[in-house]
Backbone as CSV, one residue per row, in Angstrom:
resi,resn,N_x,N_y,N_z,CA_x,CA_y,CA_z,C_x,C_y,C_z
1,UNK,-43.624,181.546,20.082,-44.191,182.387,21.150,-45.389,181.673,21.779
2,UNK,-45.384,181.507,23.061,-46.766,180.981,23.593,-47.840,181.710,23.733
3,UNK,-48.850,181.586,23.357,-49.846,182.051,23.308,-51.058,181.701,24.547
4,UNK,-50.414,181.013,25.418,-50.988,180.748,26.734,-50.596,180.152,27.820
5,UNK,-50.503,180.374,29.169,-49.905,180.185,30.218,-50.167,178.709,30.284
6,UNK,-49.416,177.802,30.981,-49.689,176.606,31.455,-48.727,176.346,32.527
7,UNK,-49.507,176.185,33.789,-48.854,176.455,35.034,-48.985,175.385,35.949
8,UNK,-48.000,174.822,36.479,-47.852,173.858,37.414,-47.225,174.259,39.043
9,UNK,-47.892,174.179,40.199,-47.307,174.677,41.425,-47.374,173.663,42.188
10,UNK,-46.631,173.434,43.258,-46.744,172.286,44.175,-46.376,172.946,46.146
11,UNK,-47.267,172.596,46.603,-47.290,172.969,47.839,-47.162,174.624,47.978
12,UNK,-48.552,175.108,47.695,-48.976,176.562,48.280,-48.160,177.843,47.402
13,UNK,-47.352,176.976,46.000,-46.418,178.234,45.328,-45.052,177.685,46.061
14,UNK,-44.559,177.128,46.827,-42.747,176.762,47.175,-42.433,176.499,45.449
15,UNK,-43.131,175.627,45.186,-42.128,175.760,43.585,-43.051,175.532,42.701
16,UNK,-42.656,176.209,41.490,-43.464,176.236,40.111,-43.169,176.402,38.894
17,UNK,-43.492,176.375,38.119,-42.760,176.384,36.820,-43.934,176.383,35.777
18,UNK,-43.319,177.640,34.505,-44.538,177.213,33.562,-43.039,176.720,32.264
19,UNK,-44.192,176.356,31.173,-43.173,175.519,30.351,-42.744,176.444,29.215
20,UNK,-41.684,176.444,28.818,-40.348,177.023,27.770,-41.283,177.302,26.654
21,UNK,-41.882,175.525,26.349,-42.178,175.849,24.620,-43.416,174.724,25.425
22,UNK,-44.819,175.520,25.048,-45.922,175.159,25.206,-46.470,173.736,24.155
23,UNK,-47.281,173.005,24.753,-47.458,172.059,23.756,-48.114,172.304,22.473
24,UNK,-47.707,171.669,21.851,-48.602,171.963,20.622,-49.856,171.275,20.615
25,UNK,-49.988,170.483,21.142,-51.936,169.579,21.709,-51.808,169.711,23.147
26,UNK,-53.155,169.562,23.725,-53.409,169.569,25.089,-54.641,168.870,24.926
27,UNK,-54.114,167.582,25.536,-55.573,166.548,25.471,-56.420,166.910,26.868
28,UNK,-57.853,167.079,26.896,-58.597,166.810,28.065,-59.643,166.071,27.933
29,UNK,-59.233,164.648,28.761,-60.614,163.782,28.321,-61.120,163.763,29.933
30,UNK,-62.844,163.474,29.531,-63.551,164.134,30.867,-65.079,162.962,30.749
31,UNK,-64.325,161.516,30.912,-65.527,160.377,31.078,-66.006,160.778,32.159
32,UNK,-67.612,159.585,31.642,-68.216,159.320,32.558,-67.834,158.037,32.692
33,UNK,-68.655,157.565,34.755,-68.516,156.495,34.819,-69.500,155.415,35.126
34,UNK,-69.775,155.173,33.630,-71.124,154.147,33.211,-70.385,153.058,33.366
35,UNK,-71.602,152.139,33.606,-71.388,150.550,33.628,-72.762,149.693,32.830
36,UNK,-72.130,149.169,32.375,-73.044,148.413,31.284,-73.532,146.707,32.075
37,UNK,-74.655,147.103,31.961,-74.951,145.387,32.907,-76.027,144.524,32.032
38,UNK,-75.931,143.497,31.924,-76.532,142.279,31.437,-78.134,142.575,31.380
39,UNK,-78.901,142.209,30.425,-80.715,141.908,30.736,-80.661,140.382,30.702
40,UNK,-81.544,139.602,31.661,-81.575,138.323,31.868,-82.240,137.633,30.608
41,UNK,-82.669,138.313,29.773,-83.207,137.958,28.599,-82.757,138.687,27.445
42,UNK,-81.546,138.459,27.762,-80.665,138.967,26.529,-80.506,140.493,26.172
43,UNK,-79.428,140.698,25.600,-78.941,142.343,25.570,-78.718,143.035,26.595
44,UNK,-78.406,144.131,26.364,-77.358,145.100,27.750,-77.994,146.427,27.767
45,UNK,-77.765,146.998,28.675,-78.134,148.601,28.825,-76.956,149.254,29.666
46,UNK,-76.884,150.307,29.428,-75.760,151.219,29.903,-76.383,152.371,30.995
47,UNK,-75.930,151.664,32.276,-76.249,152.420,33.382,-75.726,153.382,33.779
48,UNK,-76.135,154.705,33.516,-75.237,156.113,33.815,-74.460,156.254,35.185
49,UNK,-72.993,156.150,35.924,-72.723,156.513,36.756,-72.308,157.985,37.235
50,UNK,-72.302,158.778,36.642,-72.016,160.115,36.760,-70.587,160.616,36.115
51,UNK,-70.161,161.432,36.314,-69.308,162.246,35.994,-67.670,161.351,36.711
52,UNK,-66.422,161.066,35.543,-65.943,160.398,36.450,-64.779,161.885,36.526
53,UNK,-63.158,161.372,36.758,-62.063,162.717,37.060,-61.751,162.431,35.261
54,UNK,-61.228,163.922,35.487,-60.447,164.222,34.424,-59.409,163.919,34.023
55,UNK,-58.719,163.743,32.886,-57.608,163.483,32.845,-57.005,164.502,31.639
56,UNK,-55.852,164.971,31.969,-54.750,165.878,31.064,-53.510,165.284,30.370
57,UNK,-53.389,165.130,29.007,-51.958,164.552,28.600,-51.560,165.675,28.243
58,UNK,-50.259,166.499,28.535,-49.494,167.461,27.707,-48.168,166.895,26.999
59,UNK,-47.731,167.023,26.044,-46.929,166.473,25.113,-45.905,167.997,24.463
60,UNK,-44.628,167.881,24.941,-44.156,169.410,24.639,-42.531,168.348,25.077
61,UNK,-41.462,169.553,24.599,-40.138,169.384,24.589,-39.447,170.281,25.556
62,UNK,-38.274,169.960,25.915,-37.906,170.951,27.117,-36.230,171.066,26.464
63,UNK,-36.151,172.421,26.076,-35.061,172.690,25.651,-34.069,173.048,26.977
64,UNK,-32.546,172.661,25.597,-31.303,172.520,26.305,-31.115,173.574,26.665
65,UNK,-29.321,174.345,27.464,-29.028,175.306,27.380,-28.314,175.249,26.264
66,UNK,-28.350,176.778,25.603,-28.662,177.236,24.450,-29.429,177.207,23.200
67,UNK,-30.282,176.289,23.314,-31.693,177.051,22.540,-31.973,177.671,22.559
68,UNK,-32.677,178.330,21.706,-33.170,179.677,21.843,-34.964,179.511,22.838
69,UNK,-34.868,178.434,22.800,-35.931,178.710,23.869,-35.890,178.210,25.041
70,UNK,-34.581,178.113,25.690,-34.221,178.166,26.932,-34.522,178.728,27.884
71,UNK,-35.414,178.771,28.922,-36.336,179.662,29.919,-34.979,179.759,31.573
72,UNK,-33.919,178.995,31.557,-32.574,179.548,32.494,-33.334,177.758,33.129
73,UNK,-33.362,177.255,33.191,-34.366,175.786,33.851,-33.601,174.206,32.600
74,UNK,-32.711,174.191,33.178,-32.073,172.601,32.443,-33.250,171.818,32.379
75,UNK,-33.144,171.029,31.151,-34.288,169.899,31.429,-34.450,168.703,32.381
76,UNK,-33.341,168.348,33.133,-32.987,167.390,33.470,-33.645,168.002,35.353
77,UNK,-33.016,169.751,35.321,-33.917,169.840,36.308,-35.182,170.008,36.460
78,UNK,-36.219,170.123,35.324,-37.751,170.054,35.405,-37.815,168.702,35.447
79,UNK,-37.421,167.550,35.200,-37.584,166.427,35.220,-37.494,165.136,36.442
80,UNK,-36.797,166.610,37.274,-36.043,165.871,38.377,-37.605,166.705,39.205
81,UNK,-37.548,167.607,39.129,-38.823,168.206,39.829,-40.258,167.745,39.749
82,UNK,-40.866,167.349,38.425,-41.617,166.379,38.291,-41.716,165.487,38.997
83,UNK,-40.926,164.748,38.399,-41.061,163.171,39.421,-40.931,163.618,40.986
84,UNK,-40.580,164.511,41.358,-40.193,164.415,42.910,-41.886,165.003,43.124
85,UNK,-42.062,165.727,42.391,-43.884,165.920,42.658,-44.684,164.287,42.637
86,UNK,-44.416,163.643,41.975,-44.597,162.722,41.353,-44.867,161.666,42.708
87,UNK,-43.432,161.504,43.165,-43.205,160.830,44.101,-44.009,160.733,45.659
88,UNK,-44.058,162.267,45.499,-44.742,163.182,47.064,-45.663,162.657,46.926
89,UNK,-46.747,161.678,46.326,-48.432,162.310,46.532,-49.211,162.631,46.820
90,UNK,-48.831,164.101,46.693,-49.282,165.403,47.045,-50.400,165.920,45.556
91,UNK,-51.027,166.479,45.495,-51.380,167.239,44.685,-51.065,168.314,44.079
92,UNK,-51.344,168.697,42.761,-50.530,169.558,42.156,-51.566,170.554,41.842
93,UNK,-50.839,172.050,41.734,-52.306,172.592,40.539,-51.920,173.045,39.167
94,UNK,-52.576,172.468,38.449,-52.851,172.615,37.062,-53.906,174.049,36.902
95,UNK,-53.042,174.927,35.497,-53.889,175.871,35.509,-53.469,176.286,34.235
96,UNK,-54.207,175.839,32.828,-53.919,176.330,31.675,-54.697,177.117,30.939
97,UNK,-54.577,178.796,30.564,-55.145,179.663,30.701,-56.067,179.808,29.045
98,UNK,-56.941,180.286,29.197,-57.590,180.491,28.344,-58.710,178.946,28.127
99,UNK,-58.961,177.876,29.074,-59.558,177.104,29.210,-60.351,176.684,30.674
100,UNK,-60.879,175.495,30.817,-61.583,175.276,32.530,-60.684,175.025,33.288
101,UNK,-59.292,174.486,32.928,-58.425,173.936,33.404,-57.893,174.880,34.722
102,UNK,-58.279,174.417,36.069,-58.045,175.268,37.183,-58.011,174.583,38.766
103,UNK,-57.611,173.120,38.795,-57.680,172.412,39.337,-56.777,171.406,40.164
104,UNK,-56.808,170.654,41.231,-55.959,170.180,41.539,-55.812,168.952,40.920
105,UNK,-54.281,168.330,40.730,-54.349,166.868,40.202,-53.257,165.868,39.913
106,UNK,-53.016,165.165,40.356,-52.132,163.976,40.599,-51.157,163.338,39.229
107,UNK,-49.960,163.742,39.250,-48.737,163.330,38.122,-49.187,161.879,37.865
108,UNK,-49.883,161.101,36.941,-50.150,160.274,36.826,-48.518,159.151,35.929
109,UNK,-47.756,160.471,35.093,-47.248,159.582,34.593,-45.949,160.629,33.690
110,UNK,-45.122,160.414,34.145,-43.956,161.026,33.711,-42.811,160.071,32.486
111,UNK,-43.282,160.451,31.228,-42.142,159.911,30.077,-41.383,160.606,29.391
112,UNK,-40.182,160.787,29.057,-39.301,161.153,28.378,-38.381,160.542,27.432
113,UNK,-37.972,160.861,26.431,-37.421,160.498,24.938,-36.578,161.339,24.440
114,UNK,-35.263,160.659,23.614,-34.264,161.312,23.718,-34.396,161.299,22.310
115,UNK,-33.694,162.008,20.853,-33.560,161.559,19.584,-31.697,162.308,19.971
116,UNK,-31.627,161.274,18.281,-30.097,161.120,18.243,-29.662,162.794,17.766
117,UNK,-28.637,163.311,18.526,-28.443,164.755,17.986,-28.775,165.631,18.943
118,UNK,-29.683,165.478,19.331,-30.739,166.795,19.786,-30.465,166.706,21.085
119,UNK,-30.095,167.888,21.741,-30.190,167.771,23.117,-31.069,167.961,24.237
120,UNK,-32.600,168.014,23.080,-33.725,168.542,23.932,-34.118,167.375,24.601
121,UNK,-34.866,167.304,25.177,-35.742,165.934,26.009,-37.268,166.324,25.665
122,UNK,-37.545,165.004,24.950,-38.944,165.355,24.715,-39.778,164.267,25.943
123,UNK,-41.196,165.518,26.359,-41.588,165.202,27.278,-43.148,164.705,27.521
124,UNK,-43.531,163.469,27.383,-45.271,163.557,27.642,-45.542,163.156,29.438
125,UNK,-46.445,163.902,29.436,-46.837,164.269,30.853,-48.694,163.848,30.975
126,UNK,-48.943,163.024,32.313,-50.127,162.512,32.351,-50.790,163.239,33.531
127,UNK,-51.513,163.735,33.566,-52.516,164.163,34.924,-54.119,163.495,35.032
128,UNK,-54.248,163.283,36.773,-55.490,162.639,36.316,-55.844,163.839,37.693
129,UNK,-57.146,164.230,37.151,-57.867,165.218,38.293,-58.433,164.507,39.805
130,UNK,-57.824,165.504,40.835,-57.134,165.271,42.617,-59.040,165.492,43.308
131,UNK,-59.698,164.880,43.757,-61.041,165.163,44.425,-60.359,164.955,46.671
132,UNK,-60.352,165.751,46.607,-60.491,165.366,48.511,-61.617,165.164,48.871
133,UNK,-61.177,164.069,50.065,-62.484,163.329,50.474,-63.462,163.892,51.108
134,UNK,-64.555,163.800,51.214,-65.573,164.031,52.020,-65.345,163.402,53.338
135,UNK,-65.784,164.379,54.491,-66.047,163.486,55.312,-67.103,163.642,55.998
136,UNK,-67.660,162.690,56.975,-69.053,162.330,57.658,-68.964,163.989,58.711
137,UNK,-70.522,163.703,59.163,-70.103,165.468,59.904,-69.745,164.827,61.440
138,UNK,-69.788,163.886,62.140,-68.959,163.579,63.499,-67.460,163.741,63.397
139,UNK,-66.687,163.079,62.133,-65.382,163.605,61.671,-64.999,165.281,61.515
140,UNK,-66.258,165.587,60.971,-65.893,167.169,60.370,-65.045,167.841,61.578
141,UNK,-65.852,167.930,62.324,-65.174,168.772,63.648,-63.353,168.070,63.563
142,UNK,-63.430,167.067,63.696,-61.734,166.737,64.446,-60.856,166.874,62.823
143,UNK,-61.368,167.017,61.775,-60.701,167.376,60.792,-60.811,168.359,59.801
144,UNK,-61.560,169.366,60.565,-61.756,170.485,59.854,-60.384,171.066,59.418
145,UNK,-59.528,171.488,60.188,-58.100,172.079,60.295,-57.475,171.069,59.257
146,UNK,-57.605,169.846,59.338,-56.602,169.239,58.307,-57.046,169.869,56.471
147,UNK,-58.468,169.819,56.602,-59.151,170.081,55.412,-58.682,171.355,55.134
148,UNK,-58.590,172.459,56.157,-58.453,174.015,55.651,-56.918,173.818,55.144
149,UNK,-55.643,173.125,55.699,-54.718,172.878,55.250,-54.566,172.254,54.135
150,UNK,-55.266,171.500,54.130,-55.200,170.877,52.430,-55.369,171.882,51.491
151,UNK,-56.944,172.714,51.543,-57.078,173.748,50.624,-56.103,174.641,50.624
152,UNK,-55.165,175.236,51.735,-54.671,176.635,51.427,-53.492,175.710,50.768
153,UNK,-52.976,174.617,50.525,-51.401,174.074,50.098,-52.111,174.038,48.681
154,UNK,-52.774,174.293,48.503,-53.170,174.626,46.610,-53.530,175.883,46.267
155,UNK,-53.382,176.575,47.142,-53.700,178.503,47.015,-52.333,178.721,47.106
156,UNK,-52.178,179.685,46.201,-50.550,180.225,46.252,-50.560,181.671,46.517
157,UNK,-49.401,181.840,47.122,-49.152,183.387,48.474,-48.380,183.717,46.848
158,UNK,-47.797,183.732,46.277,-46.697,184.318,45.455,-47.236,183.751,43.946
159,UNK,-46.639,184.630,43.360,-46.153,184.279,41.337,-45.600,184.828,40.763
160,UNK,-43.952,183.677,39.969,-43.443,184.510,39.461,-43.320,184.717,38.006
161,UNK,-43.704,185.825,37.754,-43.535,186.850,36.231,-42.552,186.104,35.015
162,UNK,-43.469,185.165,34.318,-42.912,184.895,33.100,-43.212,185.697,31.866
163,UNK,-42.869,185.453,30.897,-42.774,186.346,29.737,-44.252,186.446,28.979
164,UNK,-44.412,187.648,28.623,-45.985,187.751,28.089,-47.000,187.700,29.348
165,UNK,-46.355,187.799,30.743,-47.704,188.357,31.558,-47.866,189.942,32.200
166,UNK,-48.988,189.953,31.992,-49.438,191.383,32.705,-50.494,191.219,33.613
167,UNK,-50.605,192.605,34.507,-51.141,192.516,36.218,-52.891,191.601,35.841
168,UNK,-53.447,192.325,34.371,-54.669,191.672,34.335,-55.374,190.258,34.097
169,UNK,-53.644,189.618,33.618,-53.810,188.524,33.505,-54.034,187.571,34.802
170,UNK,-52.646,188.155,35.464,-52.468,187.179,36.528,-53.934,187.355,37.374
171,UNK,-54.190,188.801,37.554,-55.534,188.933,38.333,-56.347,187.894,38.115
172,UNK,-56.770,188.094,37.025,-57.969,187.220,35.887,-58.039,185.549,36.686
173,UNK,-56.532,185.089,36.321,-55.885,183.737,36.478,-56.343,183.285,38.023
174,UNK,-55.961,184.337,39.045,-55.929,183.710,40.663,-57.318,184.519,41.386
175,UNK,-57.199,186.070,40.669,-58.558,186.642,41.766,-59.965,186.032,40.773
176,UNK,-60.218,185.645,39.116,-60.831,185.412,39.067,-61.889,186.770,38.067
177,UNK,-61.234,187.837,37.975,-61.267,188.825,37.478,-60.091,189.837,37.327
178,UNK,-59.701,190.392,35.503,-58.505,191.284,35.350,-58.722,192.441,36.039
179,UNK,-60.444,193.048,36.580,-60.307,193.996,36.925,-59.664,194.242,38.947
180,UNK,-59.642,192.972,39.206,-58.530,193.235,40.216,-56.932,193.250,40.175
181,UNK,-56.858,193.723,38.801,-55.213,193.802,39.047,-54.902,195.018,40.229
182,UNK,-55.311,195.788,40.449,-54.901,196.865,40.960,-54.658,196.525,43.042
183,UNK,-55.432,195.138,42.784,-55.206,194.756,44.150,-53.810,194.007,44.093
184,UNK,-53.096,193.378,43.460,-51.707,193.060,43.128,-50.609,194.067,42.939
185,UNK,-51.097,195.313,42.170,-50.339,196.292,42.297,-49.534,196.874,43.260
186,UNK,-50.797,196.729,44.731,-50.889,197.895,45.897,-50.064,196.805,46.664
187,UNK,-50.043,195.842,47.095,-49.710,195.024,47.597,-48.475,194.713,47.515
188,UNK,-47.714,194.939,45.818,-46.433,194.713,45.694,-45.660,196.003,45.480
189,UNK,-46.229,197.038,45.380,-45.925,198.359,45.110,-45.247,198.705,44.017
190,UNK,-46.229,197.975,42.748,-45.899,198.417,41.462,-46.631,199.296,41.056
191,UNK,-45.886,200.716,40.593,-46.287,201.900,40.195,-46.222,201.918,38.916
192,UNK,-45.975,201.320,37.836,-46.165,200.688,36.997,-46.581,199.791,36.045
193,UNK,-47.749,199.562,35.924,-47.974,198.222,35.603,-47.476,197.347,34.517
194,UNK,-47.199,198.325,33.598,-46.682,197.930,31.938,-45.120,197.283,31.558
195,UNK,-44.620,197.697,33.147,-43.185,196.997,32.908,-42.562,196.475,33.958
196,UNK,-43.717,194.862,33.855,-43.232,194.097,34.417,-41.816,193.011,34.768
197,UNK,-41.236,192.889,35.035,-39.620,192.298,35.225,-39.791,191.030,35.345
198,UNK,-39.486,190.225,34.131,-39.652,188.580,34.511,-38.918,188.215,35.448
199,UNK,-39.471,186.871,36.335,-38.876,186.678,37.185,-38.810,187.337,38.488
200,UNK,-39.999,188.628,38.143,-40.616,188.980,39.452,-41.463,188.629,40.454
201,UNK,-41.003,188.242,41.482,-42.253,187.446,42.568,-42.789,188.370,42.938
202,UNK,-44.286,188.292,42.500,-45.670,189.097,43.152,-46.234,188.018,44.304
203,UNK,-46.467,189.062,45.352,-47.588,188.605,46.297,-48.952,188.645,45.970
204,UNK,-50.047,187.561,46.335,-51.231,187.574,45.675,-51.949,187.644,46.504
């Protein structure tokens, strides 16, 4: 049973997917980027450069059809979807719940491994964290519009209802607080909240 969402979307929610069988580690390493320079009289000092991007390894398996933890998603088609994220470079958003992880960021590295027997595909997955550029303020004006487009293609209009979520989660997850579930409710006209239908697309 997963015990926490881990969510991947690409271009504004068109497609997304969270994973079958969650990893069992989730690396996040989060250097800085120091540089170490010479003293002319011997020995070194380590010059602080700041904060560099993040990087995410997830390491998890993607079951066949008929496993029992088959989510209706062949592996071969998350794999094919990956890389085609992969390919785009586009940015992705990463969003694994119950941590900081809430960000945009670039498929650094897609591997897969087969063992003899098994028809699962085991999968390690690399992310390195997505920064958009700054630009000068004479630019700002003629690329403001490109910039607001960039941001909304990582805001998602939709989400759909995997297993073990409820309205306060998702709230929590996108508004930022569970106590706006009730703005997801009204919106999708669930009179219900407690019995949610996987595989239900909510508007957000």
């Amino acid at each position: 049973m997963n015990t926490r969402t881990v969510l991947l979307w690409h271009n504004n929610g068109e497609t997304q997917f969270t994973f079958a069988v969650n990893p069992a580690d989730i690396t996040v390493s989060r250097p800085n980027v120091n540089r170490v320079a010479d003293l002319a009289l011997g020995g070194q000092i380590n010059l602080w450069g700041g904060r560099g991007l993040r990087e995410v390894r997830l390491d998890t398996f993607l079951p066949r059809e008929g496993s029992p933890f088959f989510s209706g998603r062949s592996p071969d088609a998350i794999l094919s979807l990956l890389k085609t994220w992969q390919d785009s470079g586009d940015p992705i958003r990463l969003i694994i719940s119950g941590t900081d992880i809430n960000d945009a960021f670039l498929i650094e590295d897609v591997s897969q491994s087969f063992r003899e027997g098994d028809g699962d595909v085991w999968l390690s997955l690399q992310l390195r964290e997505y920064k958009f550029q700054n630009v000068s303020q004479p630019q700002a004006a003629q690329t403001a519009q490109t910039a607001q487009r960039e941001d909304e293609r990582i805001t998602p209009k939709t989400y759909t209802v995997v297993k073990g979520d409820t309205l306060w989660d998702i709230a929590a997850r996108f508004y930022g607080s569970g106590t706006k579930w009730g703005v997801i409710a009204e919106k999708n006209g669930v009179t219900n909240p407690r019995l949610l239908q996987i595989g239900t697309v909510l508007y957000l």
